[in-house]
mmCIF file of C-alpha atoms in Angstrom:
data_model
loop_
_atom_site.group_PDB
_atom_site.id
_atom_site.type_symbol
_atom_site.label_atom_id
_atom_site.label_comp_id
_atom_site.label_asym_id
_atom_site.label_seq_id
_atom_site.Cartn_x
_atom_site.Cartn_y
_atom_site.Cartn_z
ATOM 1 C CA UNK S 1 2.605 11.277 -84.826
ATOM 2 C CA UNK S 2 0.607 9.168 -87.450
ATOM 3 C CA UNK S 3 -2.934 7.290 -85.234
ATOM 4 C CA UNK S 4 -3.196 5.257 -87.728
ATOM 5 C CA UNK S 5 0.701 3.565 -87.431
ATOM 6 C CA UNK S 6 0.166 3.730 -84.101
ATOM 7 C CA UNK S 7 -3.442 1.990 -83.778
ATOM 8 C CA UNK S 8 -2.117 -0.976 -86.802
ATOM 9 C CA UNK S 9 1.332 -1.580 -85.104
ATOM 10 C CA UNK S 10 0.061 -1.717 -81.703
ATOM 11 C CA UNK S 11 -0.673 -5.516 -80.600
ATOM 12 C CA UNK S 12 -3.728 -5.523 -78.391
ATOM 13 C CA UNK S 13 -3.139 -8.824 -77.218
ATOM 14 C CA UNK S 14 0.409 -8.003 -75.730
ATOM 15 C CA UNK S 15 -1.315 -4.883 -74.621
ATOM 16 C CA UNK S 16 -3.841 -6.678 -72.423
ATOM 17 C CA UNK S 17 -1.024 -9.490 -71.567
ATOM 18 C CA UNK S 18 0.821 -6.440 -70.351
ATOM 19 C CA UNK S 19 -2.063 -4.803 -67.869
ATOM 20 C CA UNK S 20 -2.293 -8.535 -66.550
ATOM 21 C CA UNK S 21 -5.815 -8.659 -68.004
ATOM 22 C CA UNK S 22 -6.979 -12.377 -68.542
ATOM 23 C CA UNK S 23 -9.598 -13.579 -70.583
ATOM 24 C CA UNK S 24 -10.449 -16.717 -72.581
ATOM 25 C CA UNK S 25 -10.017 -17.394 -76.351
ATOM 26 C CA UNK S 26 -13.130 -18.264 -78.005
ATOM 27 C CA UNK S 27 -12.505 -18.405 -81.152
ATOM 28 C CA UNK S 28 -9.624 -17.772 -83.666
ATOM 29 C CA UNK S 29 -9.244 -13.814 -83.420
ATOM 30 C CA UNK S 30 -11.422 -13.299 -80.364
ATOM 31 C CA UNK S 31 -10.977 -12.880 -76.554
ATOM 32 C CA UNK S 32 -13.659 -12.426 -73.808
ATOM 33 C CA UNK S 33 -13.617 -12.243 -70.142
ATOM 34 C CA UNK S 34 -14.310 -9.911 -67.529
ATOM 35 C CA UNK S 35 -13.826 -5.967 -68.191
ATOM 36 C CA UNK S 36 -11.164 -4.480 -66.856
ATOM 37 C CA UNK S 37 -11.815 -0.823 -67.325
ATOM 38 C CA UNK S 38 -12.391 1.837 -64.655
ATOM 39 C CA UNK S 39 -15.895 2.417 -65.587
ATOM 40 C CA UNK S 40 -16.844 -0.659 -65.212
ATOM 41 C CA UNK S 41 -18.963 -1.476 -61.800
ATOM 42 C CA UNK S 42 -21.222 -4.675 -62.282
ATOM 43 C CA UNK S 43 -20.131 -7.896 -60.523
ATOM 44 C CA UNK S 44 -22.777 -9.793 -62.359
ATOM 45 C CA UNK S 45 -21.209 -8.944 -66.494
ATOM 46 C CA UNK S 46 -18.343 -11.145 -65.977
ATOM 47 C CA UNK S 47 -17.890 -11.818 -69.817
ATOM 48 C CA UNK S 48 -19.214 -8.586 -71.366
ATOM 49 C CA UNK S 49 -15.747 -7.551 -73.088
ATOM 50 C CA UNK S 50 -14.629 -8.363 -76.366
ATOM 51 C CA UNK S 51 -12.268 -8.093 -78.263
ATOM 52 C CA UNK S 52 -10.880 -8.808 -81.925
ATOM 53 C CA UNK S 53 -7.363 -9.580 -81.973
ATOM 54 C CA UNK S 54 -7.371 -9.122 -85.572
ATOM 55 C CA UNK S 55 -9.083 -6.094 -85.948
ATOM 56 C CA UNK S 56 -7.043 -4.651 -82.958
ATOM 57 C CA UNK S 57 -10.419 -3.432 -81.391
ATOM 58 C CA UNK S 58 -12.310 -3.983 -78.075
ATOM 59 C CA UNK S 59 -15.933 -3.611 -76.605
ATOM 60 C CA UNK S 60 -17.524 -3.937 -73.364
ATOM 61 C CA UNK S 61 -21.606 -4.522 -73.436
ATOM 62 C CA UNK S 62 -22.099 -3.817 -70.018
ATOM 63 C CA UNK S 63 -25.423 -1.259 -69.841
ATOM 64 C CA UNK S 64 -23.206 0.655 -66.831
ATOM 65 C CA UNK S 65 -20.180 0.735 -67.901
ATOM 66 C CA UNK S 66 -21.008 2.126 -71.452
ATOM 67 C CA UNK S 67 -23.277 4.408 -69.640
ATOM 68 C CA UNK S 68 -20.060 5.545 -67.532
ATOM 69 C CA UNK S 69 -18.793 6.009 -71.488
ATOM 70 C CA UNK S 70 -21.062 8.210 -72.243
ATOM 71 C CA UNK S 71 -22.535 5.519 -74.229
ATOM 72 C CA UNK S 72 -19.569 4.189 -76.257
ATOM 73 C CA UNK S 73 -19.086 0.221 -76.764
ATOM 74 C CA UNK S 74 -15.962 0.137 -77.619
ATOM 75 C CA UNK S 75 -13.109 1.228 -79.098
ATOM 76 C CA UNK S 76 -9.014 0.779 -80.494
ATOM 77 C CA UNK S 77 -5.817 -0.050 -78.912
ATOM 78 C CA UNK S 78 -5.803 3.816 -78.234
ATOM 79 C CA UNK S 79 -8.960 4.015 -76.665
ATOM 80 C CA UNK S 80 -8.214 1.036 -74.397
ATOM 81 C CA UNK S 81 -4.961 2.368 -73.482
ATOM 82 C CA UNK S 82 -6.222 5.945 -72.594
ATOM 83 C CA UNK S 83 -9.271 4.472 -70.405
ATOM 84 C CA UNK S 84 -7.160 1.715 -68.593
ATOM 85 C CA UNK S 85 -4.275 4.901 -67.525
ATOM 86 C CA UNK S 86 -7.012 7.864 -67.060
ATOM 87 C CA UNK S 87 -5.031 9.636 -69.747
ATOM 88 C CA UNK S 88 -6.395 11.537 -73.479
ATOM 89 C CA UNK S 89 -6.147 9.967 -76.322
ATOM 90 C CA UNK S 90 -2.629 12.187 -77.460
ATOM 91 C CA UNK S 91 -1.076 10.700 -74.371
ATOM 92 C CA UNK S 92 -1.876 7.230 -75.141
ATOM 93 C CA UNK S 93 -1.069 7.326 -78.589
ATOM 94 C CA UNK S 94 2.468 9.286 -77.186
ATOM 95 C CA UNK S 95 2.882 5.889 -75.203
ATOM 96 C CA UNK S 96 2.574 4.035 -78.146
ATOM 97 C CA UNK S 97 4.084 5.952 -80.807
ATOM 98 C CA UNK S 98 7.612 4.226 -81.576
ATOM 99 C CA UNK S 99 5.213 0.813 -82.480
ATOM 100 C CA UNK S 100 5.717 -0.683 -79.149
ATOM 101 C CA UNK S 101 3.322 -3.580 -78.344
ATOM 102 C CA UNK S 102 2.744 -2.384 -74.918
ATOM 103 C CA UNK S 103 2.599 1.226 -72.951
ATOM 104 C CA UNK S 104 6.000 2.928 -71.992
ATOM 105 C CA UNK S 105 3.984 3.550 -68.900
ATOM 106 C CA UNK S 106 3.296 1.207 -66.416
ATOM 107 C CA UNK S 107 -0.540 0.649 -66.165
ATOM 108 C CA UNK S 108 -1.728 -2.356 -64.197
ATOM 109 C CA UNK S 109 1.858 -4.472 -64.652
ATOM 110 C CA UNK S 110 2.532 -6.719 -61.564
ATOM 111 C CA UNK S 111 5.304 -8.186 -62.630
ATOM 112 C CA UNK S 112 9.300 -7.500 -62.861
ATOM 113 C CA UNK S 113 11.407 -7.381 -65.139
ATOM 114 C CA UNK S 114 14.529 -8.834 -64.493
ATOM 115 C CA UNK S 115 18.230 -6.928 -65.119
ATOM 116 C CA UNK S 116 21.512 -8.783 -64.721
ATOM 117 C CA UNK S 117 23.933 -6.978 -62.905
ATOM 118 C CA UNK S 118 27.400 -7.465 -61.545
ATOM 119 C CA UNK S 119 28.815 -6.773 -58.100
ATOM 120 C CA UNK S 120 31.671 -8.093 -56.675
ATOM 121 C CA UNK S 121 32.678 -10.689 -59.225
ATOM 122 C CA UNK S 122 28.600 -12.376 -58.952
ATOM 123 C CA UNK S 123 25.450 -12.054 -61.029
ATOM 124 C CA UNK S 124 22.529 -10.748 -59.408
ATOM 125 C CA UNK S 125 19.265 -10.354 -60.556
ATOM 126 C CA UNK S 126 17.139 -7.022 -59.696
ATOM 127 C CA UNK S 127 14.258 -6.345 -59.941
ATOM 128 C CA UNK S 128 13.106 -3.150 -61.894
ATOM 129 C CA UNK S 129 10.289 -1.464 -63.495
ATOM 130 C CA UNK S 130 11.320 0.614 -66.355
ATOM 131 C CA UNK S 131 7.968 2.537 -66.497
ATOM 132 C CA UNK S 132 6.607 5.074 -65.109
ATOM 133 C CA UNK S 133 2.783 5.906 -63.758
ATOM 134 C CA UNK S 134 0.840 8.194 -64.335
ATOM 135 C CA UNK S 135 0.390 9.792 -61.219
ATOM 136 C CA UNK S 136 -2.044 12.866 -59.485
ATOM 137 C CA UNK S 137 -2.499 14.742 -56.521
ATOM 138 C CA UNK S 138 -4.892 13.845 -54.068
ATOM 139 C CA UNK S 139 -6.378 15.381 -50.771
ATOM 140 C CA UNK S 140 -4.924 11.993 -48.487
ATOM 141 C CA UNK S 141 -1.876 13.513 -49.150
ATOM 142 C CA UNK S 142 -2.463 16.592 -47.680
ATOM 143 C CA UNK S 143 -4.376 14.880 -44.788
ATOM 144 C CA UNK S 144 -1.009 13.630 -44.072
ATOM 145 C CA UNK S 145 0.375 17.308 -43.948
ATOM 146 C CA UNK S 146 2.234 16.902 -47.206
ATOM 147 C CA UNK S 147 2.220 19.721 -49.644
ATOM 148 C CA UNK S 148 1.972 19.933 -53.128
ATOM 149 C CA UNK S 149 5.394 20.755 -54.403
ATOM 150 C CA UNK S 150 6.867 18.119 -51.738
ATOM 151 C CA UNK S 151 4.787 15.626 -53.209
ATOM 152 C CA UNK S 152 5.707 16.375 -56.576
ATOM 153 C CA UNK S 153 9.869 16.530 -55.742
ATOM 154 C CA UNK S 154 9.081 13.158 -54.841
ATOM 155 C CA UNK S 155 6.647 11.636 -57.778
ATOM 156 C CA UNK S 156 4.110 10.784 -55.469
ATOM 157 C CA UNK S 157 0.788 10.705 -56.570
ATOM 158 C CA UNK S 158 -2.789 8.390 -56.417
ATOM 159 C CA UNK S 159 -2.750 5.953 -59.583
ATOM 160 C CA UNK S 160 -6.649 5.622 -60.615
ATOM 161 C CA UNK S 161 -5.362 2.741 -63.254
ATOM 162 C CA UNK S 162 -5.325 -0.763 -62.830
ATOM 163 C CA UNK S 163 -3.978 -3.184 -61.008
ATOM 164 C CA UNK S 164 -2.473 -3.887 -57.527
ATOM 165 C CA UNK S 165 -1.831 0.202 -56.985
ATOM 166 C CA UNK S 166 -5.568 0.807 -58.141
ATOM 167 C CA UNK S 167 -6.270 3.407 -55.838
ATOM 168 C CA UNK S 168 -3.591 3.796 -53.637
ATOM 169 C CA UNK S 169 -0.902 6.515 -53.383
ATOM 170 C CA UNK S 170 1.971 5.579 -55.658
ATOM 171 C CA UNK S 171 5.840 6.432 -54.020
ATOM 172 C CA UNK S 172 8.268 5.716 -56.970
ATOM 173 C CA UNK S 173 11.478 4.029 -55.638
ATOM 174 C CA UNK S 174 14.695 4.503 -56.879
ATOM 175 C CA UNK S 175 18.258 2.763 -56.697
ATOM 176 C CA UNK S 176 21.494 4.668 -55.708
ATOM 177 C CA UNK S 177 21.809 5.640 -59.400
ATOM 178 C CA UNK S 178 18.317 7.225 -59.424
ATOM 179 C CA UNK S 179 17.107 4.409 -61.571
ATOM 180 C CA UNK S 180 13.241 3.693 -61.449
ATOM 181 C CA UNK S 181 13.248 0.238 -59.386
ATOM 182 C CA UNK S 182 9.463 -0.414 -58.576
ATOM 183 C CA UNK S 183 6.638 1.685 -56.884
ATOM 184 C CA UNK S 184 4.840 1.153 -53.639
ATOM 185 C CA UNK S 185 1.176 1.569 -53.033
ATOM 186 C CA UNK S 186 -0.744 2.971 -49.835
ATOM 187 C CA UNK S 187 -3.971 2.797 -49.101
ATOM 188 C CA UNK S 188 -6.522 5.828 -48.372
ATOM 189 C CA UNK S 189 -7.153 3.580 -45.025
ATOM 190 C CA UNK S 190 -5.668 1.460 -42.578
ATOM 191 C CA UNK S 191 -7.209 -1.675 -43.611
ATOM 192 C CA UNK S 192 -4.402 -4.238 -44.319
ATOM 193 C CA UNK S 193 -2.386 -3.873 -46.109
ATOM 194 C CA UNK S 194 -2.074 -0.728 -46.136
ATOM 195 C CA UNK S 195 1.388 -0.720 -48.277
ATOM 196 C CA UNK S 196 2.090 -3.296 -51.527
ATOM 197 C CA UNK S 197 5.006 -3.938 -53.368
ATOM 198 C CA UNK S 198 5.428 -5.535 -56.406
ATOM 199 C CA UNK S 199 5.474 -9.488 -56.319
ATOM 200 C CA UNK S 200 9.245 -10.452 -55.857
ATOM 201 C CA UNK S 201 10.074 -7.046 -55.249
ATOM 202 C CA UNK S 202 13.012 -7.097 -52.261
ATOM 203 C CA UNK S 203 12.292 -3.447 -50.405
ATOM 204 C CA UNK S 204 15.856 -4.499 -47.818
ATOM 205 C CA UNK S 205 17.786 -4.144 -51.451
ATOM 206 C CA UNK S 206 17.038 -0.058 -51.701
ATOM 207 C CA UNK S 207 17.359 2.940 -49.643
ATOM 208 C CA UNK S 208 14.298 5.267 -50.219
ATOM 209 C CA UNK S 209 15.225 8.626 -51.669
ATOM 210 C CA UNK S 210 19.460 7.708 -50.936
ATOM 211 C CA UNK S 211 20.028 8.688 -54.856
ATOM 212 C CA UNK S 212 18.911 12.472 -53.746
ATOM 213 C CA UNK S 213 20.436 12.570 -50.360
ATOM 214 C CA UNK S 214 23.465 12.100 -51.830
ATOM 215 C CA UNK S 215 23.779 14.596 -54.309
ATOM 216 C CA UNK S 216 26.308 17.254 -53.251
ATOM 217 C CA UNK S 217 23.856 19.852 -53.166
ATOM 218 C CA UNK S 218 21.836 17.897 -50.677
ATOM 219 C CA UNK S 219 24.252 16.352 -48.474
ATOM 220 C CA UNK S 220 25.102 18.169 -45.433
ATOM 221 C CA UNK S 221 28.656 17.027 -44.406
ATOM 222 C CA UNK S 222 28.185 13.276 -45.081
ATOM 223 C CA UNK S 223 25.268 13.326 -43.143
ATOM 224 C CA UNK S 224 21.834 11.446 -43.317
ATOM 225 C CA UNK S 225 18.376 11.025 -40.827
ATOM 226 C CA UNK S 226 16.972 8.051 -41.168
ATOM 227 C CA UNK S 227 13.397 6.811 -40.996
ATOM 228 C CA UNK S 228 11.082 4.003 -41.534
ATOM 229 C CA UNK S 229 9.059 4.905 -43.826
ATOM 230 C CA UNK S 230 7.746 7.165 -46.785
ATOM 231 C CA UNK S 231 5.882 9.650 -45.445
ATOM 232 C CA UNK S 232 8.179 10.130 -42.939
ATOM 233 C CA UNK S 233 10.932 10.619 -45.500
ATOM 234 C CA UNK S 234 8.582 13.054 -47.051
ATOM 235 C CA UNK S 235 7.657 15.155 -43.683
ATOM 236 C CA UNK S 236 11.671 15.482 -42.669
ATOM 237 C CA UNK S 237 12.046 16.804 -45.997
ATOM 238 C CA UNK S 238 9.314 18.814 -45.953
ATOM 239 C CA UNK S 239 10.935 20.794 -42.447
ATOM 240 C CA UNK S 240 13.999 21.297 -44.353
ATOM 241 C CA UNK S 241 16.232 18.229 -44.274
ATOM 242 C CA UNK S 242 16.867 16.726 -48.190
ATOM 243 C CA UNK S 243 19.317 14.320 -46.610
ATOM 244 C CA UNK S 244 16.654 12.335 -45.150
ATOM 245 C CA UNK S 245 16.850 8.372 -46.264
ATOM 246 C CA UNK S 246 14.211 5.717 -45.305
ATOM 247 C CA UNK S 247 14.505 1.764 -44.936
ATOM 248 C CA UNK S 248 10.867 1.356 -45.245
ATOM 249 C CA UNK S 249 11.008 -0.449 -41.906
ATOM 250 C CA UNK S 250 12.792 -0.453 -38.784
ATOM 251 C CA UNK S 251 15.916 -2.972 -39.185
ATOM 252 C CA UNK S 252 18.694 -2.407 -41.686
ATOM 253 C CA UNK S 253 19.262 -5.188 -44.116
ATOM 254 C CA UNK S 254 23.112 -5.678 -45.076
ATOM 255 C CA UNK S 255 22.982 -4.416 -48.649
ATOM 256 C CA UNK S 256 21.305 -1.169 -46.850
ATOM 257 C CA UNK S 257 23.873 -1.126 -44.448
ATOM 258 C CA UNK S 258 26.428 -1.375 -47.186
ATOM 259 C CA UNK S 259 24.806 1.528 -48.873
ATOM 260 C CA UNK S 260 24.410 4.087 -45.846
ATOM 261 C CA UNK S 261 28.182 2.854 -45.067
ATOM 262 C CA UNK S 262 29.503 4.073 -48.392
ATOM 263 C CA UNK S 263 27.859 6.886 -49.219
ATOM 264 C CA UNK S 264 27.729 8.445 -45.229
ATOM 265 C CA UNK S 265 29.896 9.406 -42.576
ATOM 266 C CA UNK S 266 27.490 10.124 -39.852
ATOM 267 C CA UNK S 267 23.802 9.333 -39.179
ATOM 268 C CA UNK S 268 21.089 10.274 -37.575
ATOM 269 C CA UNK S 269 18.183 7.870 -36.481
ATOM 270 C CA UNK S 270 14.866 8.723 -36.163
ATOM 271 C CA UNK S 271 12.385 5.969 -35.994
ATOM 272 C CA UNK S 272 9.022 5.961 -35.000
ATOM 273 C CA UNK S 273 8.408 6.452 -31.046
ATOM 274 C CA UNK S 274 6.983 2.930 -30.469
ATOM 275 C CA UNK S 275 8.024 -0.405 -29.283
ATOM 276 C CA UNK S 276 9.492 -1.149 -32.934
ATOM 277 C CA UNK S 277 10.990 1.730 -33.395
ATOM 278 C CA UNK S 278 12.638 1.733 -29.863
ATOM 279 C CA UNK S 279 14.068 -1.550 -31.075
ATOM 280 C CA UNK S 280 15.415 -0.684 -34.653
ATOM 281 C CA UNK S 281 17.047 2.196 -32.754
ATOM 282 C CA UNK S 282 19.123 0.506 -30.072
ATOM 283 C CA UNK S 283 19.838 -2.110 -32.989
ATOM 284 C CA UNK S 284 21.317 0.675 -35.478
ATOM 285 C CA UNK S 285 23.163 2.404 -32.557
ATOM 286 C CA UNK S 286 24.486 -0.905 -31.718
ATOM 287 C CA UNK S 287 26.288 -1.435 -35.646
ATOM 288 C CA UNK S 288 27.009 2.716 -35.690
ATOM 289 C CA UNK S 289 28.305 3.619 -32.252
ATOM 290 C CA UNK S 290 28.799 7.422 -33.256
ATOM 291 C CA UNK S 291 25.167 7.453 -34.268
ATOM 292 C CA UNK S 292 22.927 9.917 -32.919
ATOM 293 C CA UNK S 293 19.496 9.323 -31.818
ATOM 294 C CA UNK S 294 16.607 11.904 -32.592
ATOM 295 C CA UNK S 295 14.241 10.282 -30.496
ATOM 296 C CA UNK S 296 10.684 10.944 -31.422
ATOM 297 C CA UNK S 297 7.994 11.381 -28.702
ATOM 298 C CA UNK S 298 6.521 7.837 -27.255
ATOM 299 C CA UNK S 299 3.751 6.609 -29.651
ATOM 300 C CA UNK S 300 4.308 8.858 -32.249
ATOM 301 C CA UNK S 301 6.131 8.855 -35.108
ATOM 302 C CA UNK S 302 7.984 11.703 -37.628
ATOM 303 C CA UNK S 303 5.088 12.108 -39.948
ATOM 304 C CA UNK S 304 2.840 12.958 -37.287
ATOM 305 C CA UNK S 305 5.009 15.694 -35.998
ATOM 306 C CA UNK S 306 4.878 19.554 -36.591
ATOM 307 C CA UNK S 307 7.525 20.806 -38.847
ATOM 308 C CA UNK S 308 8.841 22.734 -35.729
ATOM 309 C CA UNK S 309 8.996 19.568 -34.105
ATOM 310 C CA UNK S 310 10.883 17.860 -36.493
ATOM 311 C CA UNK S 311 13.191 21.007 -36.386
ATOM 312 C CA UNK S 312 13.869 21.031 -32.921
ATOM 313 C CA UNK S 313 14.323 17.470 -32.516
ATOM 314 C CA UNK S 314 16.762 17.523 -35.438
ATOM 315 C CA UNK S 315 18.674 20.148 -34.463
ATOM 316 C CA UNK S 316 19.938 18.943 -31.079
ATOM 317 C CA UNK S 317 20.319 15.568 -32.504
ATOM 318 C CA UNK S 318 22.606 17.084 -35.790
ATOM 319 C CA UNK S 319 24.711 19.493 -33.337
ATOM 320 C CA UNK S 320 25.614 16.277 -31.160
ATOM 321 C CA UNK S 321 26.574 14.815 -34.470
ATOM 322 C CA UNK S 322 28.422 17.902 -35.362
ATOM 323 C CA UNK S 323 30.196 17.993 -32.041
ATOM 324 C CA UNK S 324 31.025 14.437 -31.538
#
């Protein structure tokens, strides 16, 4: 892996074009706007960052943000790169390394890019996000009574990047295939709102987690519990139950409805125990007669449960299933 290559064939420009940073051209080779680095706090520098598109190099003369540098001004497309993902220098340069203009990982990137594909004789366009973030554990996640390795089977992680998932925990989502689609972003709070999705991202078009309840060594007789939402998906898991889909809300779309259909013989429902979920329930039993319900307690909802209360719900809900 040669820096050098790497920092000369590297485009800064498309680099900041791809973290969605803006700033204004002010002369022939040289950009300035507000910073958009991680260390940087002040509201009043609004135009204290650089850089030299020719030179391929950046700086930031903000007094607390170089502080938060340790005292460094600047930098190179490497140094930008590693500051704006919270990663080394090696593992920035290892994003950059085949000459690309922009990160293999997605930093700060709100929007989509857009893949043709075929189905049923007519183009559609989906969205998809071919990168992947850099992601770490964090103690909300075990606040929520998820553990380590569950969060990892899963990808999910807090992004301390850029952008729209700045500080949120990141849930990867995935198509059928187990292709990366987009991510999701919670807060640590419940200020609204508390989830985001990328602009023009459809969330009805995907089943959370269907590509690995469907693998044959997860699938328990063409079975699936469904839920609303991720950490939900994450807790049934978590009590033992890998064929546990979500819809990331409480009605089924018909392109979900199509997927559950084909890839399921029986279901399960377990929504959330309020007024919402009561609803989405008696709508799915309506479209799957031989559904069973797992109803969870009134006003609470599977993520809040015990992992012997998912069990035992579960269980007499599966062995009607079994039976019927």
């Amino acid at each position: 892996m040669d820096f050098a290559v790497i920092k000369r064939n590297a485009d800064i420009a498309r680099i900041l074009e791809h973290y969605d940073v803006r700033l204004k051209r002010v002369g022939k080779d040289s950009l300035r706007g507000r910073c958009p680095l991680p260390t940087h706090r002040s509201e009043q520098s609004v135009e204290s960052f650089q850089v030299h598109t020719g030179k391929n190099v950046w700086a930031c003369h903000s007094a607390s943000c170089c502080q938060a540098r340790n005292g460094k001004v600047g930098g190179n497309v490497l140094d930008l790169v590693a500051y704006l993902e919270g990663c080394s220098i090696h593992e920035a340069a290892l994003r950059l390394q085949d000459g690309c203009a922009v990160p293999k990982v997605i930093g700060v990137q709100d929007q989509l890019v857009s893949k043709e594909k075929t189905r049923g004789g007519r183009q559609e366009k989906l969205a998809r996000l071919p990168f992947r973030l850099p992601l770490r554990w964090h103690c909300y996640l075990q606040q929520r009574g998820i553990d380590p390795q569950t969060a990892v089977w899963f990808g999910a992680g807090y992004y301390a990047g850029s952008g729209f998932l700045r500080g949120r925990v990141a849930f990867p989502i995935h198509d059928e295939h187990g292709e990366l689609v987009a991510y999701a972003g919670r807060r640590l709070d419940d200020v609204e709102p508390r989830y985001l999705f990328p602009p023009g991202f459809g969330k009805s078009r995907v089943v959370f987690n269907l590509h690995r309840a469907i693998e044959p060594a997860i699938q328990q007789r063409g079975l699936a519990i469904v839920v609303e939402g991720f950490f939900d998906c994450l807790k049934v898991h978590q009590a033992g139950y890998g064929n546990v889909v979500a819809l990331l809300g409480t009605s089924v779309s018909e392109r979900q409805a199509e997927l559950l259909e084909s890839h399921f013989r029986e279901l399960v429902v377990m929504l959330d125990g309020d007024e919402a979920g009561r609803r989405g329930s008696r709508t799915l039993a309506a479209r799957w007669p031989a559904a069973q319900m797992a109803w969870v307690p009134a006003g609470r909802q599977p993520d809040q449960l015990a992992q012997e209360e998912i069990q035992g719900i579960l269980r007499r809900a599966v062995r009607c299933a079994s039976a019927a």
